Tab-separated table of C-alpha atoms in Angstrom:
chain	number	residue	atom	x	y	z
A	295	UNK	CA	-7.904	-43.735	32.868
A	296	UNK	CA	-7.450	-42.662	29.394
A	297	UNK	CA	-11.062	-41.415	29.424
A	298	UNK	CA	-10.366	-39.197	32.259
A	299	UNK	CA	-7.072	-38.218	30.859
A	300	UNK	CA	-9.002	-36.624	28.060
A	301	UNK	CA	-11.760	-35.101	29.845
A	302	UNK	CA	-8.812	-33.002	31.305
A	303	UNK	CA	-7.109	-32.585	28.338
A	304	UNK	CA	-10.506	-30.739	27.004
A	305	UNK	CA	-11.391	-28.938	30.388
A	306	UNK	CA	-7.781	-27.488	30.333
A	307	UNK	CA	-7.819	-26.840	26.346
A	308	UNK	CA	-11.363	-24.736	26.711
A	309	UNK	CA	-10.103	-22.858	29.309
A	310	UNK	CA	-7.001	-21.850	27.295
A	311	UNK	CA	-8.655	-21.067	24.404
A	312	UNK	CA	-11.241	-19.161	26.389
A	313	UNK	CA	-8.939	-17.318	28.325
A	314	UNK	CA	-6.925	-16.492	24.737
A	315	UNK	CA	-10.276	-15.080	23.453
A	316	UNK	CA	-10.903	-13.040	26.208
A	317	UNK	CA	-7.148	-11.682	25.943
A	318	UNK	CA	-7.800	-10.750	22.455
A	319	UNK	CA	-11.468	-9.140	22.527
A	320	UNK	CA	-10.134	-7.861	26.015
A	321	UNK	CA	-7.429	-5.772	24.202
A	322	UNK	CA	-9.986	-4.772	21.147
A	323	UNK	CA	-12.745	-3.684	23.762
A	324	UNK	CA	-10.344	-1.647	25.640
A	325	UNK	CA	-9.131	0.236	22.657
A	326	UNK	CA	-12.909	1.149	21.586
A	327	UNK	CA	-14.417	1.644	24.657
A	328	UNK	CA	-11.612	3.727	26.224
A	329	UNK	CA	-9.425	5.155	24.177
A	330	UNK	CA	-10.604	6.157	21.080
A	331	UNK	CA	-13.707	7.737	22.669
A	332	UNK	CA	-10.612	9.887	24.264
A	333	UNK	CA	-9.250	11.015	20.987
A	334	UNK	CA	-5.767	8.283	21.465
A	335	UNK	CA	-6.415	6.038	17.814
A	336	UNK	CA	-4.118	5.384	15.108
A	337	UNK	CA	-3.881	9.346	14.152
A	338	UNK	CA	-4.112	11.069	17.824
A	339	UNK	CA	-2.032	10.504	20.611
A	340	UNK	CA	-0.883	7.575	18.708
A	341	UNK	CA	1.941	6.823	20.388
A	342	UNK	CA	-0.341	5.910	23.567
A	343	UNK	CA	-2.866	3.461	21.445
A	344	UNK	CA	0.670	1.809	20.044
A	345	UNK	CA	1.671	1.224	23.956
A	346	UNK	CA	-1.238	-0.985	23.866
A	347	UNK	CA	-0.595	-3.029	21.304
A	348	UNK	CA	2.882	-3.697	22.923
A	349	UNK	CA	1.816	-3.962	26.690
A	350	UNK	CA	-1.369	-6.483	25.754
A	351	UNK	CA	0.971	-9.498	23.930
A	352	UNK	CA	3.340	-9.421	26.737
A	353	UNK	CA	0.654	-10.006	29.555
A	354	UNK	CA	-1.241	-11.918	27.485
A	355	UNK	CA	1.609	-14.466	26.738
A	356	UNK	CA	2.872	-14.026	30.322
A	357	UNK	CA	-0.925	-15.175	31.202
A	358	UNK	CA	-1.069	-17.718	29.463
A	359	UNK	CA	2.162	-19.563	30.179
A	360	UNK	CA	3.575	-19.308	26.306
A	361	UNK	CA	6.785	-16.777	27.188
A	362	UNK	CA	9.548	-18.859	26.561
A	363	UNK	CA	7.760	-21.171	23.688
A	364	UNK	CA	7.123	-17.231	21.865
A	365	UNK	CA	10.637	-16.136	22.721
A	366	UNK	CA	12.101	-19.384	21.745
A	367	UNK	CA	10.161	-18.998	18.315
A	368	UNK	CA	11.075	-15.642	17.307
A	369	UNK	CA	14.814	-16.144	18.353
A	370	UNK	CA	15.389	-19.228	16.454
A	371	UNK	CA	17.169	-19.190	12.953
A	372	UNK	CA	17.021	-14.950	14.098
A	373	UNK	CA	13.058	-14.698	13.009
A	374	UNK	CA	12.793	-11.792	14.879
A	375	UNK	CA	15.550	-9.853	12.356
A	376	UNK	CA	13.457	-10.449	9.814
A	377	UNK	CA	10.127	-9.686	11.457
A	378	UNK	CA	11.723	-6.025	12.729
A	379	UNK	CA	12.666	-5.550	8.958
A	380	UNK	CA	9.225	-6.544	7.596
A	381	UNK	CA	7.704	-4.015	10.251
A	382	UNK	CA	9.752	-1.656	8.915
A	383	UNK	CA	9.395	-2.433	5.045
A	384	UNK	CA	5.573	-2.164	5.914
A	385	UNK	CA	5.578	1.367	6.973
A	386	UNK	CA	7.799	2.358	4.055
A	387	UNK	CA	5.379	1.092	1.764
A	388	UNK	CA	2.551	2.623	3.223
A	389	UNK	CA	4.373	6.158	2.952
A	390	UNK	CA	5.231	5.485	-0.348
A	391	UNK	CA	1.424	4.733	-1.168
A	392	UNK	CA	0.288	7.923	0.502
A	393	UNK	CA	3.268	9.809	-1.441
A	394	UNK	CA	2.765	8.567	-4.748
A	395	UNK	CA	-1.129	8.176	-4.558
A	396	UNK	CA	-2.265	10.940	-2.097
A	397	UNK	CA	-6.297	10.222	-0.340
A	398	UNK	CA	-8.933	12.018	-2.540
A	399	UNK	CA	-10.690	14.476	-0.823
A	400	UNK	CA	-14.031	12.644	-0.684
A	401	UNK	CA	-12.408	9.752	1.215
A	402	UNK	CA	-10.834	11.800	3.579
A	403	UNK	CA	-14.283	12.714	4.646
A	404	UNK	CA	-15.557	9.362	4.152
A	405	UNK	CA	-12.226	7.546	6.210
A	406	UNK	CA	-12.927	10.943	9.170
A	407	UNK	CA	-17.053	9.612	9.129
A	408	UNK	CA	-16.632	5.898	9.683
A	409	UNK	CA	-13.560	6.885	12.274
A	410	UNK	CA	-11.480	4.261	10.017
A	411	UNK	CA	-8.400	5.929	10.027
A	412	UNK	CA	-5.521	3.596	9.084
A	413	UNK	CA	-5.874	3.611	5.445
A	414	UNK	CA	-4.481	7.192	5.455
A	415	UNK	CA	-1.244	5.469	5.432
A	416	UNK	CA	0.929	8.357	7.168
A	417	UNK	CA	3.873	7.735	10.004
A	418	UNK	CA	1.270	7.640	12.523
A	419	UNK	CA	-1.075	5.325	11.584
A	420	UNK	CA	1.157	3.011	9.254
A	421	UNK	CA	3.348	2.797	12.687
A	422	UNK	CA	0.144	1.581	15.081
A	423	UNK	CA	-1.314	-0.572	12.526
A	424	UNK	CA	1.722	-2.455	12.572
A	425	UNK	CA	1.890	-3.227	16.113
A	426	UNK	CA	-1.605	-4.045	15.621
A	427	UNK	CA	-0.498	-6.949	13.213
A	428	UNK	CA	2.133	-7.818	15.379
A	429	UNK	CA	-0.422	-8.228	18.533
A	430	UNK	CA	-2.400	-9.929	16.347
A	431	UNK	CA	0.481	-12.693	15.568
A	432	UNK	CA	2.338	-13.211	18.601
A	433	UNK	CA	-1.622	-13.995	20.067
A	434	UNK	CA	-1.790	-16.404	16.652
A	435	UNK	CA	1.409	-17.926	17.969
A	436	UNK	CA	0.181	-18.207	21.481
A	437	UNK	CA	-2.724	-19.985	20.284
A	438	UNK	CA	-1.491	-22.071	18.171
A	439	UNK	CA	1.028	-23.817	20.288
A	440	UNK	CA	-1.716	-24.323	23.490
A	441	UNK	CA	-3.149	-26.536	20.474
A	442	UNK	CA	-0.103	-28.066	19.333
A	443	UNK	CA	0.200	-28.669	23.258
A	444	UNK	CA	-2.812	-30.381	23.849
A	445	UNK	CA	-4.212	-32.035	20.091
A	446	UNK	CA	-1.460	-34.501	18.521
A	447	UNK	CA	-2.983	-33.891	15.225
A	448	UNK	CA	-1.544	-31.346	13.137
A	449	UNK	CA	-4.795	-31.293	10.578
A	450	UNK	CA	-6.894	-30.752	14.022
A	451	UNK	CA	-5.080	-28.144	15.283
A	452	UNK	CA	-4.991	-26.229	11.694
A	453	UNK	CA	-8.933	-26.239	11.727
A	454	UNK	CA	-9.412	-25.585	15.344
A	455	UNK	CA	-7.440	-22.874	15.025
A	456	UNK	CA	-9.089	-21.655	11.561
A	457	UNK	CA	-12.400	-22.017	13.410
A	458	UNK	CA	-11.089	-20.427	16.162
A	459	UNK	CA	-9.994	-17.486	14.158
A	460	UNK	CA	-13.189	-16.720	11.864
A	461	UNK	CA	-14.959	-16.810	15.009
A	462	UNK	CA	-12.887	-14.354	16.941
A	463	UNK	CA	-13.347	-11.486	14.148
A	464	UNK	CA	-17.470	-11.693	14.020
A	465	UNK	CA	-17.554	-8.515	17.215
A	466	UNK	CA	-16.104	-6.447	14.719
A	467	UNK	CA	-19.787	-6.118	13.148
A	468	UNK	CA	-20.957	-3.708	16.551
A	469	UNK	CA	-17.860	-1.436	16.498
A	470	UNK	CA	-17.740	-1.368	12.622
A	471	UNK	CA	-20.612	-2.032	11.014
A	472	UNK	CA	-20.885	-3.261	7.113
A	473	UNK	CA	-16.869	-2.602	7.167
A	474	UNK	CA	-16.182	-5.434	9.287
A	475	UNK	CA	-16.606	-7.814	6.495
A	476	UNK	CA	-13.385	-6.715	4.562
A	477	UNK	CA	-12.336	-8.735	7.315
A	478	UNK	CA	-14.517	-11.188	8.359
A	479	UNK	CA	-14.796	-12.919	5.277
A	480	UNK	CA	-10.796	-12.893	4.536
A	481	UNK	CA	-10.499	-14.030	8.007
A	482	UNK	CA	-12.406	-17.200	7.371
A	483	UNK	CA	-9.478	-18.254	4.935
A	484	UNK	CA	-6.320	-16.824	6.974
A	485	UNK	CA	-6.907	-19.045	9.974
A	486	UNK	CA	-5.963	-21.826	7.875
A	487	UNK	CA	-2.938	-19.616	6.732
A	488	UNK	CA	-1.368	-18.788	9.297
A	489	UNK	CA	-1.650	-21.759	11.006
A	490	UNK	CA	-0.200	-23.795	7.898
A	491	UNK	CA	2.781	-21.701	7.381
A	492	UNK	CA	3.671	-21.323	11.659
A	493	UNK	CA	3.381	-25.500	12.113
A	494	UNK	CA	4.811	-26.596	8.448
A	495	UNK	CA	7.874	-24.209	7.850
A	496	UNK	CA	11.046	-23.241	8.991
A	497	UNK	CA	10.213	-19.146	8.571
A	498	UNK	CA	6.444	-19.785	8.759
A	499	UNK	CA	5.877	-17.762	11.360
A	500	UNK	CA	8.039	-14.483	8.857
A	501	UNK	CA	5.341	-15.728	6.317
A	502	UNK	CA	2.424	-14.920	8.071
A	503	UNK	CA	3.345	-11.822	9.412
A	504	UNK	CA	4.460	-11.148	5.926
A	505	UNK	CA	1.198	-12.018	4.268
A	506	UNK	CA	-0.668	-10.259	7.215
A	507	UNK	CA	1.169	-6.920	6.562
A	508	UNK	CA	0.359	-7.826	2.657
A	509	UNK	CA	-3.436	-8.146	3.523
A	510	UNK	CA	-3.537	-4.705	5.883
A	511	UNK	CA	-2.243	-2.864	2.649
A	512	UNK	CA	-3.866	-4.131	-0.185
A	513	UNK	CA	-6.968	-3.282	1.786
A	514	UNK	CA	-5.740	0.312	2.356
A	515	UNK	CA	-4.932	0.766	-1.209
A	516	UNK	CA	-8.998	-1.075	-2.068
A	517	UNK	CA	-10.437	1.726	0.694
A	518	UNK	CA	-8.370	4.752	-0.905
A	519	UNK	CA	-9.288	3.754	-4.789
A	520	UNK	CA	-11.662	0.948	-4.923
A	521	UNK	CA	-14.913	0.964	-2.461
């Protein structure tokens, strides 16, 4: 019985974490294949490319059965207070940036070539890039507790999870070539993270979308002045 017990355990586990995936590249294909090729990105009609960023993490949690588990997590100790003033401490600092240390004019045309535009750190794109991180970490969130569901071990569900994670960031190489590695590689590390600060701390889940935010800049400010 226990045997079987498992087996269903796994079947129901893959299918989560399949489903998640899909959710996430779903969301990620949509935005490349659709709307960017239709001018809405994190410059143009930006306030239509946010909506998806917003829409997608509320049907994906709905879909995959998380809602009050995500609720309960960002209302507890009020999380979400804090998360609302980080979002908005994030796009502060990114104007600042762009005030204080305006984009060159060769990486304006470089940023316009490779169609990266978020590292121009204006209203616009600072405002879309962080619903971007906040998609990002509500679908960490969802993740992470289908594993804490389903694996009893919290050292297993830290390295699924960082597995997991890496693996989910490798389709960036077809939509952005040699770039995607700025993330790929970081990503191989901020599985683990993540995952350690949402199961082992009170505010973990204000850390991580903390130390994401931290990540999105410091590789705006290395694009603008460093590569």
């Amino acid at each position: 019985m226990d045997s079987v017990r498992e087996e269903i355990i796994d079947y129901k586990l893959g299918r989560e974490c399949f489903l998640w995936s899909f959710l996430w590249l779903g969301t990620y294909f949509i935005s490349e294949a659709f709307l960017k090729p239709n001018h809405i990105d994190y410059f143009n009609n930006w306030h239509f490319f946010s909506l998806l960023f917003i829409l997608s993490p509320i049907l994906s949690t709905g879909l995959l059965s998380q809602i009050d588990n995500v609720r309960r997590a960002f209302l507890e100790d009020r999380k979400i207070a804090y998360v609302l003033a980080l979002f908005v401490v994030f796009i502060a600092l990114g104007l600042s940036i762009n005030y204080y240390f305006p984009v060159a004019e060769t990486k304006n045309n470089y940023f316009s070539e490779i169609k990266f535009l978020y590292p121009y750190l204006v209203f616009q794109t600072s405002f879309t890039k962080g619903v971007d991180v906040l998609f990002q970490q509500i679908m960490i969130l969802n993740l992470i507790l289908i594993l804490k569901e389903k694996i009893k071990s919290e050292v297993k569900v830290i390295a699924t999870f960082g597995v997991i994670f890496f693996l989910i960031h490798l389709p960036l190489v077809i939509a952005m070539s040699y770039t995607a590695f700025l993330f790929i590689i970081p990503s191989s590390i901020a599985g683990f993270i993540f995952s350690n600060f949402i199961l082992k701390f009170r505010y973990g889940l204000v850390y991580s979308i903390a130390t994401h935010f931290c990540f999105y800049l410091l590789i705006a400010i290395g694009l603008r002045y460093i590569f």
